[in-house]
Amino acid sequence: MSFYRNLTNFSSDGQYFAYSSSDGCLKIWETSTNILKQEYTPSSHLSATCSSLSWGPCKQNTHLPKKSKKPKGNGVQSSLADLQLIAMGTLTGDILLYSFTNADLHSFLSNGHTSVVNDVCWYGATNSLFSCSSDQHIIIWDVITGKIKTKWKAGTTAVYSICVMDENNLLSSCSSIQWWNIKEKTVLMTFSGHATEVFRLLPVNNEEEPSKYFLSAAVGDRVISAWQLSTSNNRRPVASFVVSDEPENIDVICRKNMPLLMTVVSKDGSMHLFEHMLNGRMKKPLQPKCTVQIASKTGESLSKPCPVPILASNLNEDSSSCLLLYGSFLRPMFERIDISELSKDLCLIRDISWSSAITIEDGISRVKETVKPSDVKLLAPGHMTDIKPLQSVAKKRKLKENDLLELPMEERLRALDLSKIPENLDEHEPAIKSDSMVHLLLQGLQSKDNNMLNSVLQSGDETVIHNTLKRLPLQSVLLVLKELHERLNKQEPRNHPCLKWLKGLLAVHLPYLMSCKDVDEYLGPVSQLIEARVENFSKMSQLKGCLQILLSQAASCNANNTDPSSEPLAVYQSESSDESENEIHIDESENEMEHSDQCSENEAVLETSSEKSDSSDSESDIGT
């Protein structure tokens, strides 16, 4: 829905037309004279362009209001009508109130929405301004004080349009239409009939009675639906109006006991007029009463007319005429036509000169070929090393001098392979340079190629990381931050170089990140991820310290269990004690020798006895 913007609006009396260009500049024309009356450029027109526009209550006179000395009666309402305010919602969520009377900015409504303002709607009875945004909130502003009266969340999706029916009833739209009770902030009923997002809601106003019907239009839908605001309704549209293409501008007026009159400007540049009495449900969709197109005829009489698009339309209060805006917003043309004189299919031929005073010489617009000097060296995109001119033997034609310097596609693809390091690369020169890393990183982010991104983000050289991030364009900083966050969430062991890239990104581009308003969407998840990773770090550190204390105490207890006080402080040995010890050792050696001799004698006796027993056994065997 970001592609649709309601940037045009007529004043309530149809005397002035306001338009906000794509660069945020507000232009106001007088419809009776086709003269540009005022032009206002906000200070933040490039960073916060206009996203929605609505003209506030105006005085019902034909001239610009003059400054009154003292307002009589309801001074607040008269002062607002005298100021002729125009509300402009911006992409950043702020709202500007421009005074057409003072030709200057009247007030600045901020600190309300956090995303783009999709629609603004005035309600003069309570001096309130209603706004809705993609941040899913609806806000009621006090125009006098510039403060918020009420703010509430309207759902889980963006709110694209709002419509104030009366003091207590409000309509909002997303993919469906919700009927709100303003005081209680509750949904009374939900209307669903469009397949896409509803971008436009319009009340069918009646001066004497409160509005009971409203209109809705959706993106890419050629059908405009009319609904009845009643709790007994079966939530289906009471009527449907079909146009030739998607509607871009809708204006409706309804008087008491009179049929509804509606003009629809479609995307193909034609205006459709509908007339219908809302007194019951229609089974078939209604076709337009008449269709108006505008064409321009050139000077040649035989040439075909050139179609001129109709940009907007506005119905008169008495429903007798319709004001058409056609041409372009650079030089718009206004024309009022009588509705009673319109036929079913009408094409108006108007003499519009599209020629421009700016001329372009033929010599300047010619495309000149670049001249390549002979001493220029071509560098490969991979390692930025010198490449000698190569000649292809397979080519039969003669190569020119410039063709010798062209690098074949096969060699270019080989140069992109980062796994191969050229032989003539210097030892002190890094294999991958930062300028080639920047190109690969940008190409990987644009094409979402994981292999190319891995070849860059898996590099852990801090010098290369710092130089690459230093050469990174500012518009790609948030994309790199988002890619690093996605890789850190995968919890892969090879993603540890991503931490170095994240640290370098914050160090190099910290001033730019601080100036971005939507940086919380990227740094918030990263901060939560880091906090989740280190959540148990303090507890684990305490556990490690306790275990070290227990192990050190256990080791000290097992190492030495004796009492150091029981050991003698000094030991003295005399010579006599040494001689006695030697005699003791000699006696022990003699005893050991005697013992060994006895053992040998016993063994000899045992052997002789065993021989005798064997001889006796053999003799007994012979005797038998």
Coordinates of C-alpha atoms in Angstrom, one line a residue:
M1 CA 0.0 0.0 0.0
S2 CA 3.0 2.3 0.1
F3 CA 2.6 3.1 -3.6
Y4 CA -0.8 4.9 -3.1
R5 CA -0.8 8.4 -1.9
N6 CA -3.7 10.9 -1.6
L7 CA -1.7 14.0 -2.6
T8 CA -4.5 16.1 -4.2
N9 CA -7.4 17.9 -2.7
F10 CA -9.9 20.7 -3.5
S11 CA -11.0 23.3 -1.0
S12 CA -14.5 22.9 0.4
D13 CA -15.8 25.7 -1.9
G14 CA -13.8 24.5 -4.9
Q15 CA -11.9 27.8 -5.4
Y16 CA -8.5 26.4 -4.7
F17 CA -6.6 23.2 -5.5
A18 CA -3.7 21.8 -3.4
Y19 CA -1.1 19.3 -4.6
S20 CA 2.1 17.9 -3.1
S21 CA 4.8 16.9 -5.5
S22 CA 7.1 14.0 -5.2
D23 CA 9.8 16.2 -3.6
G24 CA 7.5 17.3 -0.8
C25 CA 6.7 20.8 -2.2
L26 CA 3.1 22.1 -1.7
K27 CA 1.5 24.0 -4.6
I28 CA -1.8 25.8 -4.5
W29 CA -3.7 27.0 -7.6
E30 CA -6.7 29.2 -8.1
T31 CA -9.2 27.2 -10.1
S32 CA -10.9 30.2 -11.8
T33 CA -7.7 31.8 -13.2
N34 CA -5.3 28.8 -13.5
I35 CA -2.7 30.8 -11.5
L36 CA -0.3 29.3 -9.0
K37 CA -1.1 31.3 -5.9
Q38 CA 1.3 29.8 -3.3
E39 CA 4.2 27.4 -3.1
Y40 CA 5.6 26.1 0.1
T41 CA 8.7 23.8 0.6
P42 CA 9.1 22.3 4.1
S43 CA 12.5 22.2 5.7
S44 CA 12.4 18.4 5.7
H45 CA 10.8 17.9 2.3
L46 CA 13.3 15.4 1.1
S47 CA 13.6 13.1 4.1
A48 CA 9.9 13.5 5.1
T49 CA 7.8 13.9 2.0
C50 CA 4.1 14.3 2.1
S51 CA 2.1 11.0 2.2
S52 CA -1.5 12.3 2.7
L53 CA -3.2 15.7 2.2
S54 CA -6.5 17.2 3.4
W55 CA -8.0 20.7 3.2
G56 CA -9.6 21.9 6.4
P57 CA -12.7 24.0 6.9
C58 CA -12.8 27.2 4.8
K59 CA -14.9 30.4 4.8
Q60 CA -17.7 30.5 2.2
N61 CA -16.6 33.6 0.3
T62 CA -14.9 34.2 -3.0
H63 CA -11.9 36.2 -1.8
L64 CA -9.1 35.6 0.6
P65 CA -10.2 36.3 4.2
K66 CA -8.9 39.4 5.8
K67 CA -7.6 39.5 9.4
S68 CA -10.5 40.3 11.7
K69 CA -9.9 42.4 14.8
K70 CA -12.1 40.3 17.2
P71 CA -14.0 37.2 16.2
K72 CA -17.6 37.1 17.2
G73 CA -19.6 34.1 18.3
N74 CA -17.6 30.9 18.3
G75 CA -14.1 32.4 18.0
V76 CA -12.3 29.1 17.7
Q77 CA -14.2 27.8 14.7
S78 CA -14.1 31.2 13.0
S79 CA -10.4 31.5 13.5
L80 CA -9.8 28.0 12.0
A81 CA -11.9 28.9 9.0
D82 CA -10.0 32.2 8.6
L83 CA -6.7 30.3 8.7
Q84 CA -7.8 27.9 6.0
L85 CA -5.5 25.1 7.2
I86 CA -4.1 22.2 5.1
A87 CA -3.1 19.1 6.9
M88 CA -0.1 17.2 5.4
G89 CA 0.9 13.8 6.8
T90 CA 4.5 12.7 6.2
L91 CA 6.5 9.5 5.8
T92 CA 8.1 10.0 9.2
G93 CA 4.8 10.1 11.2
D94 CA 4.6 13.9 11.7
I95 CA 1.8 16.2 10.5
L96 CA 2.2 19.7 9.2
L97 CA -0.6 22.3 9.4
Y98 CA -0.1 24.9 6.7
S99 CA -2.1 28.2 6.7
F100 CA -3.2 29.4 3.3
T101 CA -4.2 32.7 4.7
N102 CA -0.8 33.4 6.3
A103 CA 1.1 31.6 3.6
D104 CA 3.3 29.9 6.3
L105 CA 3.5 26.9 8.5
H106 CA 0.9 27.2 11.3
S107 CA 1.8 24.3 13.6
F108 CA 3.7 21.0 13.7
L109 CA 2.1 17.9 15.2
S110 CA 4.8 15.4 16.3
N111 CA 5.4 12.6 18.8
G112 CA 2.2 10.8 17.7
H113 CA 2.8 8.2 14.9
T114 CA 6.0 6.2 14.4
S115 CA 5.4 5.3 10.8
V116 CA 4.0 6.8 7.6
V117 CA 0.7 8.7 8.0
N118 CA -1.7 7.1 5.5
D119 CA -4.7 9.4 5.9
V120 CA -5.9 12.6 7.7
C121 CA -9.5 13.7 8.2
W122 CA -11.0 16.9 9.6
Y123 CA -14.0 17.2 11.9
G124 CA -14.8 20.9 12.4
A125 CA -17.5 20.5 15.0
T126 CA -15.0 19.6 17.7
N127 CA -11.9 21.3 16.1
S128 CA -10.3 17.9 15.8
L129 CA -8.0 16.2 13.3
F130 CA -8.1 12.4 12.9
S131 CA -5.1 10.6 11.5
C132 CA -4.2 6.9 10.8
S133 CA -0.8 5.3 10.2
S134 CA 1.0 2.1 9.3
D135 CA 1.9 1.8 13.0
Q136 CA -1.7 0.4 13.5
H137 CA -2.8 3.4 15.6
I138 CA -5.5 6.1 15.2
I139 CA -5.0 9.5 16.8
I140 CA -7.4 12.4 17.5
W141 CA -5.5 15.7 17.6
D142 CA -6.6 19.0 19.1
V143 CA -5.9 21.5 16.4
I144 CA -5.8 24.5 18.8
T145 CA -3.3 23.2 21.2
G146 CA -1.5 20.8 18.9
K147 CA -1.7 17.9 21.5
I148 CA -3.1 14.4 21.4
K149 CA -6.7 14.0 22.6
T150 CA -7.0 10.2 22.2
K151 CA -4.8 7.5 20.8
W152 CA -5.6 3.8 20.4
K153 CA -4.5 0.7 18.5
A154 CA -6.9 -0.2 15.7
G155 CA -5.7 -3.8 15.0
T156 CA -2.7 -5.9 14.0
T157 CA -2.3 -4.4 10.5
A158 CA -1.7 -0.9 9.0
V159 CA -4.7 1.5 8.9
Y160 CA -5.0 3.0 5.4
S161 CA -8.0 5.3 5.6
I162 CA -10.4 6.9 8.1
C163 CA -13.8 8.6 7.8
V164 CA -15.6 10.6 10.5
M165 CA -19.3 10.1 10.4
D166 CA -20.3 12.1 13.4
E167 CA -19.1 12.8 17.0
N168 CA -19.4 9.2 18.1
N169 CA -18.8 7.2 15.0
L170 CA -15.7 6.6 13.0
L171 CA -14.8 4.3 10.1
S172 CA -11.3 2.8 9.5
S173 CA -10.1 0.5 6.8
C174 CA -7.4 -2.1 6.2
S175 CA -8.3 -5.2 4.3
S176 CA -11.8 -4.8 5.8
I177 CA -13.8 -1.8 7.1
Q178 CA -14.4 -1.3 10.9
W179 CA -17.1 0.8 12.5
W180 CA -15.8 2.3 15.8
N181 CA -17.4 3.9 18.8
I182 CA -15.1 6.8 19.5
K183 CA -15.9 7.2 23.2
E184 CA -15.6 3.5 24.1
K185 CA -12.9 2.6 21.5
T186 CA -14.8 -0.5 20.5
V187 CA -15.7 -2.0 17.1
L188 CA -19.5 -2.0 16.5
M189 CA -19.4 -3.8 13.2
T190 CA -17.0 -5.1 10.5
F191 CA -17.8 -4.7 6.8
S192 CA -16.0 -7.0 4.3
G193 CA -16.5 -7.0 0.6
H194 CA -13.2 -6.0 -1.1
A195 CA -10.5 -8.6 -1.9
T196 CA -7.6 -6.1 -1.4
E197 CA -6.7 -3.2 0.9
V198 CA -9.3 -0.4 1.1
F199 CA -7.5 2.9 0.5
R200 CA -10.4 5.3 0.3
L201 CA -13.5 6.0 2.6
L202 CA -16.0 8.8 1.9
P203 CA -19.1 9.8 3.8
V204 CA -22.3 10.5 1.8
N205 CA -22.9 13.9 3.5
N206 CA -26.3 15.4 3.9
E207 CA -26.7 19.0 5.3
E208 CA -29.9 18.4 7.2
E209 CA -29.6 14.7 8.4
P210 CA -26.6 12.8 9.7
S211 CA -24.9 10.6 7.2
K212 CA -26.1 7.0 7.0
Y213 CA -24.1 5.9 3.9
F214 CA -20.5 5.8 3.0
L215 CA -18.4 4.8 -0.1
S216 CA -15.3 2.6 -0.3
A217 CA -12.6 1.9 -2.9
A218 CA -9.9 -0.7 -2.9
V219 CA -6.5 -1.2 -4.6
G220 CA -6.8 -2.7 -8.1
D221 CA -10.6 -2.9 -7.8
R222 CA -12.8 -1.2 -10.5
V223 CA -15.9 -1.4 -8.3
I224 CA -16.8 1.3 -5.8
S225 CA -19.1 0.0 -3.0
A226 CA -21.8 1.9 -1.1
W227 CA -22.6 0.8 2.4
Q228 CA -25.4 1.6 4.9
L229 CA -24.3 2.4 8.5
S230 CA -26.8 0.4 10.4
T231 CA -26.5 -2.4 13.0
S232 CA -29.3 -4.3 11.3
N233 CA -27.5 -4.4 8.0
N234 CA -26.3 -7.8 6.8
R235 CA -22.8 -6.4 6.1
R236 CA -23.2 -6.3 2.4
P237 CA -23.0 -3.2 0.1
V238 CA -26.3 -1.7 -0.9
A239 CA -24.9 -0.6 -4.3
S240 CA -21.9 -1.0 -6.5
F241 CA -20.5 1.4 -9.1
V242 CA -18.3 0.1 -11.9
V243 CA -15.7 2.2 -13.7
S244 CA -13.3 1.5 -16.6
D245 CA -10.1 1.4 -14.4
E246 CA -8.9 1.7 -10.9
P247 CA -10.3 4.9 -9.3
E248 CA -7.9 7.7 -8.4
N249 CA -10.1 10.6 -7.4
I250 CA -13.7 10.4 -6.0
D251 CA -16.1 13.2 -5.1
V252 CA -19.6 12.8 -3.9
I253 CA -22.5 15.0 -2.9
C254 CA -26.0 14.2 -1.8
R255 CA -28.8 16.6 -0.9
K256 CA -32.1 15.9 0.9
N257 CA -34.6 13.9 -1.1
M258 CA -32.2 14.0 -4.1
P259 CA -30.2 11.3 -5.7
L260 CA -26.6 10.7 -5.0
L261 CA -24.2 12.4 -7.5
M262 CA -20.7 11.1 -7.7
T263 CA -17.7 11.7 -10.0
V264 CA -14.9 9.2 -10.4
V265 CA -11.6 9.9 -12.1
S266 CA -10.1 6.6 -13.2
K267 CA -6.5 5.7 -13.8
D268 CA -6.9 5.8 -17.6
G269 CA -7.6 9.5 -17.5
S270 CA -11.4 9.5 -17.9
M271 CA -14.1 10.9 -15.7
H272 CA -17.3 8.9 -14.9
L273 CA -20.5 10.5 -13.6
F274 CA -23.0 8.4 -11.5
E275 CA -26.5 9.3 -10.3
H276 CA -28.4 7.0 -8.0
M277 CA -31.0 7.2 -5.3
L278 CA -29.9 5.2 -2.2
N279 CA -33.3 3.7 -1.2
G280 CA -32.6 -0.1 -1.2
R281 CA -30.2 -2.8 -2.2
M282 CA -29.2 -3.2 -5.8
K283 CA -28.5 -6.6 -7.2
K284 CA -26.5 -5.5 -10.3
P285 CA -23.7 -3.0 -10.4
L286 CA -24.5 0.4 -11.7
Q287 CA -22.9 1.8 -14.9
P288 CA -21.9 5.5 -15.2
K289 CA -24.5 7.9 -16.5
C290 CA -21.9 9.6 -18.7
T291 CA -18.2 9.4 -19.4
V292 CA -16.0 12.4 -20.2
Q293 CA -12.7 12.4 -22.0
I294 CA -10.4 15.2 -23.1
A295 CA -8.2 15.3 -26.2
S296 CA -5.8 17.8 -27.7
K297 CA -5.5 18.5 -31.4
T298 CA -2.3 19.6 -32.9
G299 CA -1.8 22.3 -35.6
E300 CA -2.1 19.8 -38.5
S301 CA -5.7 19.3 -39.5
L302 CA -5.4 15.7 -40.5
S303 CA -3.6 14.5 -37.4
K304 CA -5.3 12.4 -34.8
P305 CA -6.2 14.0 -31.4
C306 CA -3.9 13.3 -28.6
P307 CA -5.6 12.2 -25.3
V308 CA -5.2 14.4 -22.3
P309 CA -5.6 12.8 -18.9
I310 CA -8.1 14.1 -16.4
L311 CA -6.4 14.3 -13.0
A312 CA -9.2 15.3 -10.6
S313 CA -12.8 16.5 -10.4
N314 CA -15.0 18.5 -8.0
L315 CA -18.7 18.8 -7.8
N316 CA -20.4 22.2 -7.1
E317 CA -22.5 22.6 -4.0
D318 CA -25.8 22.9 -6.0
S319 CA -24.9 19.8 -8.1
S320 CA -25.3 21.8 -11.3
S321 CA -21.7 21.8 -12.5
C322 CA -18.4 19.9 -12.2
L323 CA -14.9 21.3 -12.1
L324 CA -12.3 19.3 -14.1
L325 CA -8.6 19.3 -13.7
Y326 CA -6.6 18.0 -16.7
G327 CA -3.2 18.2 -18.3
S328 CA -0.3 17.7 -15.9
F329 CA 0.6 19.0 -12.4
L330 CA 3.4 21.1 -13.8
R331 CA 0.9 23.2 -15.7
P332 CA -2.7 22.1 -14.8
M333 CA -5.8 23.3 -16.6
F334 CA -9.2 23.9 -14.9
E335 CA -12.5 23.9 -16.6
R336 CA -16.1 23.9 -15.3
I337 CA -18.7 22.0 -17.3
D338 CA -22.5 21.9 -16.9
I339 CA -23.8 18.5 -15.9
S340 CA -27.1 18.9 -17.6
E341 CA -25.4 19.2 -21.0
L342 CA -23.4 16.1 -20.7
S343 CA -24.1 13.2 -23.0
K344 CA -23.4 9.5 -22.3
D345 CA -19.9 9.4 -24.0
L346 CA -18.4 12.9 -24.4
C347 CA -15.0 13.8 -25.7
L348 CA -13.9 17.4 -25.4
I349 CA -11.3 18.7 -27.8
R350 CA -9.1 21.4 -26.4
D351 CA -6.2 23.3 -27.9
I352 CA -3.3 22.5 -25.6
S353 CA 0.3 23.3 -26.6
W354 CA 2.7 20.7 -25.2
S355 CA 5.8 22.2 -26.9
S356 CA 8.6 23.2 -24.6
A357 CA 10.9 26.1 -24.9
I358 CA 13.9 24.0 -24.1
T359 CA 15.8 22.7 -27.1
I360 CA 18.6 20.1 -27.2
E361 CA 21.3 20.4 -29.9
D362 CA 22.0 17.3 -31.9
G363 CA 25.8 17.5 -31.3
I364 CA 25.4 17.5 -27.5
S365 CA 23.0 14.6 -27.4
R366 CA 25.2 12.3 -29.5
V367 CA 26.7 9.3 -27.7
K368 CA 30.5 9.5 -27.8
E369 CA 32.7 6.5 -27.6
T370 CA 35.3 6.3 -24.9
V371 CA 38.9 6.4 -26.0
K372 CA 41.2 3.9 -24.3
P373 CA 44.9 4.9 -24.1
S374 CA 47.5 2.3 -24.9
D375 CA 49.2 2.6 -21.5
V376 CA 46.1 1.7 -19.5
K377 CA 46.2 -1.5 -17.4
L378 CA 43.1 -3.5 -16.8
L379 CA 42.6 -4.9 -13.3
A380 CA 40.6 -8.1 -12.6
P381 CA 37.7 -7.7 -10.2
G382 CA 38.9 -10.5 -7.9
H383 CA 42.4 -9.8 -6.7
M384 CA 43.0 -6.5 -8.5
T385 CA 46.2 -7.8 -10.1
D386 CA 47.6 -6.7 -13.5
I387 CA 46.4 -8.8 -16.4
K388 CA 48.4 -8.9 -19.6
P389 CA 46.6 -8.6 -22.9
L390 CA 45.6 -12.0 -24.2
Q391 CA 45.1 -13.0 -27.8
S392 CA 42.7 -15.6 -28.9
V393 CA 43.9 -18.0 -31.6
A394 CA 40.5 -19.3 -32.4
K395 CA 39.4 -15.9 -33.8
K396 CA 39.8 -15.7 -37.6
R397 CA 39.3 -12.0 -37.8
K398 CA 42.1 -9.5 -37.2
L399 CA 42.1 -8.0 -33.8
K400 CA 42.4 -4.3 -33.4
E401 CA 44.6 -2.5 -30.9
N402 CA 41.7 -1.9 -28.5
D403 CA 40.5 -5.5 -28.7
L404 CA 43.9 -6.8 -27.4
L405 CA 43.1 -5.1 -24.1
E406 CA 39.7 -6.7 -23.7
L407 CA 39.5 -9.5 -21.2
P408 CA 37.6 -12.7 -22.3
M409 CA 34.6 -13.8 -20.3
E410 CA 36.4 -17.0 -19.2
E411 CA 39.2 -15.1 -17.7
R412 CA 36.8 -12.7 -15.9
L413 CA 35.0 -15.7 -14.3
R414 CA 38.4 -17.2 -13.2
A415 CA 39.4 -13.9 -11.7
L416 CA 36.2 -14.0 -9.5
D417 CA 37.3 -17.2 -7.9
L418 CA 38.6 -16.1 -4.5
S419 CA 40.0 -19.6 -3.6
K420 CA 42.8 -19.2 -6.2
I421 CA 45.6 -16.8 -5.3
P422 CA 47.7 -15.5 -8.2
E423 CA 51.3 -16.6 -8.4
N424 CA 52.7 -13.1 -8.9
L425 CA 51.1 -11.8 -5.7
D426 CA 53.4 -10.1 -3.3
E427 CA 53.9 -11.8 0.1
H428 CA 53.2 -8.6 2.0
E429 CA 50.1 -7.8 -0.1
P430 CA 46.8 -9.2 1.1
A431 CA 45.2 -11.8 -1.1
I432 CA 41.8 -10.1 -0.9
K433 CA 41.6 -6.4 -1.1
S434 CA 38.9 -4.2 0.4
D435 CA 37.7 -2.6 -2.8
S436 CA 37.0 -6.0 -4.3
M437 CA 35.3 -7.1 -1.1
V438 CA 33.0 -4.1 -1.3
H439 CA 31.9 -5.1 -4.8
L440 CA 31.3 -8.7 -3.9
L441 CA 29.4 -7.7 -0.7
L442 CA 27.1 -5.4 -2.6
Q443 CA 26.5 -7.9 -5.4
G444 CA 25.8 -10.6 -2.8
L445 CA 23.3 -8.4 -0.9
Q446 CA 21.5 -7.5 -4.2
S447 CA 21.3 -11.0 -5.6
K448 CA 21.0 -12.7 -2.2
D449 CA 23.8 -15.2 -3.2
N450 CA 24.9 -17.1 -0.1
N451 CA 28.1 -18.3 -1.6
M452 CA 29.2 -14.8 -2.5
L453 CA 28.2 -13.5 0.9
N454 CA 30.1 -16.4 2.7
S455 CA 33.2 -15.6 0.7
V456 CA 33.1 -12.1 2.2
L457 CA 31.7 -12.5 5.7
Q458 CA 33.8 -15.5 6.5
S459 CA 37.0 -13.4 6.3
G460 CA 38.4 -12.7 9.8
D461 CA 41.2 -10.3 8.9
E462 CA 40.4 -7.1 10.9
T463 CA 42.3 -4.9 8.5
V464 CA 40.3 -6.1 5.5
I465 CA 37.0 -5.8 7.5
H466 CA 37.8 -2.3 8.6
N467 CA 38.7 -1.1 5.1
T468 CA 35.7 -2.8 3.5
L469 CA 33.2 -1.3 5.9
K470 CA 34.9 2.1 5.5
R471 CA 34.2 2.0 1.7
L472 CA 30.7 0.6 2.1
P473 CA 27.9 3.1 0.9
L474 CA 25.7 4.4 3.6
Q475 CA 22.5 3.1 1.9
S476 CA 23.8 -0.4 2.3
V477 CA 24.7 -0.2 6.0
L478 CA 21.3 -1.4 7.2
L479 CA 21.3 -4.3 4.7
V480 CA 24.6 -5.5 6.1
L481 CA 23.4 -5.2 9.6
K482 CA 20.3 -7.2 8.8
E483 CA 22.4 -9.9 7.1
L484 CA 24.7 -10.2 10.1
H485 CA 21.7 -10.5 12.4
E486 CA 20.3 -13.4 10.4
R487 CA 23.6 -15.2 10.4
L488 CA 24.1 -14.8 14.1
N489 CA 20.6 -16.3 14.7
K490 CA 21.6 -19.5 12.9
Q491 CA 23.9 -20.5 15.7
E492 CA 26.6 -22.0 13.5
P493 CA 30.2 -22.4 14.7
R494 CA 31.6 -20.9 11.5
N495 CA 29.7 -17.6 12.0
H496 CA 32.2 -16.3 14.6
P497 CA 33.7 -13.9 12.0
C498 CA 30.3 -12.2 11.9
L499 CA 31.0 -10.9 15.4
K500 CA 34.1 -9.1 14.1
W501 CA 32.0 -7.7 11.2
L502 CA 29.3 -6.5 13.6
K503 CA 31.9 -4.8 15.8
G504 CA 33.6 -3.1 12.9
L505 CA 30.3 -2.0 11.5
L506 CA 29.3 -0.3 14.8
A507 CA 32.7 1.3 15.1
V508 CA 32.9 2.7 11.5
H509 CA 29.3 3.7 10.9
L510 CA 28.1 4.5 14.4
P511 CA 27.2 8.2 13.6
Y512 CA 25.1 7.1 10.7
L513 CA 23.3 4.5 12.7
M514 CA 22.5 7.0 15.5
S515 CA 20.9 9.3 12.9
C516 CA 18.6 6.6 11.6
K517 CA 15.1 6.5 13.2
D518 CA 14.3 2.9 12.2
V519 CA 17.6 1.5 13.5
D520 CA 15.8 0.0 16.5
E521 CA 14.3 -2.6 14.1
Y522 CA 17.8 -3.9 13.4
L523 CA 19.8 -3.2 16.5
G524 CA 17.0 -4.3 18.9
P525 CA 17.1 -8.0 17.8
V526 CA 20.9 -8.0 17.9
S527 CA 20.9 -6.6 21.4
Q528 CA 18.3 -9.2 22.5
L529 CA 20.4 -11.9 20.9
I530 CA 23.5 -10.8 22.8
E531 CA 21.7 -10.5 26.1
A532 CA 20.2 -14.0 25.6
R533 CA 23.7 -15.4 24.9
V534 CA 25.3 -13.8 28.0
E535 CA 22.3 -14.3 30.3
N536 CA 23.9 -17.2 32.3
F537 CA 27.5 -15.9 32.1
S538 CA 27.5 -14.4 35.6
K539 CA 26.0 -17.6 37.1
M540 CA 28.5 -19.8 35.3
S541 CA 31.4 -17.6 36.5
Q542 CA 30.2 -17.9 40.1
L543 CA 30.0 -21.7 39.7
K544 CA 33.5 -21.9 38.2
G545 CA 34.9 -19.9 41.1
C546 CA 33.2 -22.1 43.7
L547 CA 34.5 -25.3 42.0
Q548 CA 38.0 -23.9 42.0
I549 CA 37.8 -23.2 45.7
L550 CA 36.5 -26.7 46.5
L551 CA 39.2 -28.4 44.4
S552 CA 42.0 -26.4 45.9
Q553 CA 40.9 -27.2 49.4
A554 CA 40.6 -31.0 48.6
A555 CA 44.1 -31.0 47.1
S556 CA 45.6 -29.3 50.1
C557 CA 44.0 -31.8 52.5
N558 CA 45.2 -34.8 50.6
A559 CA 48.8 -33.6 50.1
N560 CA 49.9 -33.5 53.8
N561 CA 47.9 -35.1 56.7
T562 CA 50.8 -35.0 59.3
D563 CA 51.2 -32.5 62.1
P564 CA 54.2 -30.3 61.5
S565 CA 54.6 -29.7 65.3
S566 CA 55.4 -33.4 66.0
E567 CA 58.6 -33.4 63.9
P568 CA 62.0 -32.5 65.6
L569 CA 63.4 -29.1 65.0
A570 CA 67.1 -30.4 64.7
V571 CA 68.9 -33.8 64.4
Y572 CA 72.5 -34.4 65.6
Q573 CA 74.5 -37.6 64.5
S574 CA 77.9 -38.5 66.2
E575 CA 80.8 -40.8 64.8
S576 CA 80.1 -43.6 67.3
S577 CA 76.6 -43.9 66.1
D578 CA 78.0 -44.3 62.5
E579 CA 80.4 -47.2 63.5
S580 CA 77.6 -49.0 65.3
E581 CA 75.4 -48.7 62.3
N582 CA 78.2 -50.2 60.1
E583 CA 78.7 -53.2 62.5
I584 CA 75.0 -53.8 62.4
H585 CA 75.1 -53.9 58.6
I586 CA 78.0 -56.3 58.6
D587 CA 76.2 -58.7 61.0
E588 CA 73.1 -58.6 58.8
S589 CA 75.2 -59.5 55.7
E590 CA 76.9 -62.5 57.5
N591 CA 73.5 -63.8 58.6
E592 CA 72.2 -63.6 55.1
M593 CA 75.2 -65.6 53.7
E594 CA 74.7 -68.4 56.4
H595 CA 71.0 -68.6 55.5
S596 CA 71.8 -69.0 51.8
D597 CA 74.3 -71.9 52.5
Q598 CA 71.7 -73.8 54.6
C599 CA 69.2 -73.4 51.8
S600 CA 71.7 -74.9 49.2
E601 CA 72.4 -77.9 51.4
N602 CA 68.8 -78.7 51.9
E603 CA 68.2 -78.6 48.1
A604 CA 71.1 -81.1 47.5
V605 CA 69.6 -83.5 50.1
L606 CA 66.2 -83.3 48.4
E607 CA 67.7 -84.1 45.0
T608 CA 69.6 -87.2 46.2
S609 CA 66.5 -88.5 47.9
S610 CA 64.5 -88.0 44.7
E611 CA 67.1 -89.9 42.7
K612 CA 67.0 -92.8 45.1
S613 CA 63.2 -93.0 44.9
D614 CA 63.4 -93.1 41.1
S615 CA 65.9 -95.9 41.1
S616 CA 63.8 -98.0 43.5
D617 CA 60.8 -97.5 41.3
S618 CA 62.7 -98.6 38.2
E619 CA 63.9 -101.8 40.0
S620 CA 60.4 -102.6 41.0
D621 CA 59.2 -102.3 37.5
I622 CA 62.0 -104.7 36.3
G623 CA 61.1 -107.3 38.9
T624 CA 57.5 -107.3 37.9

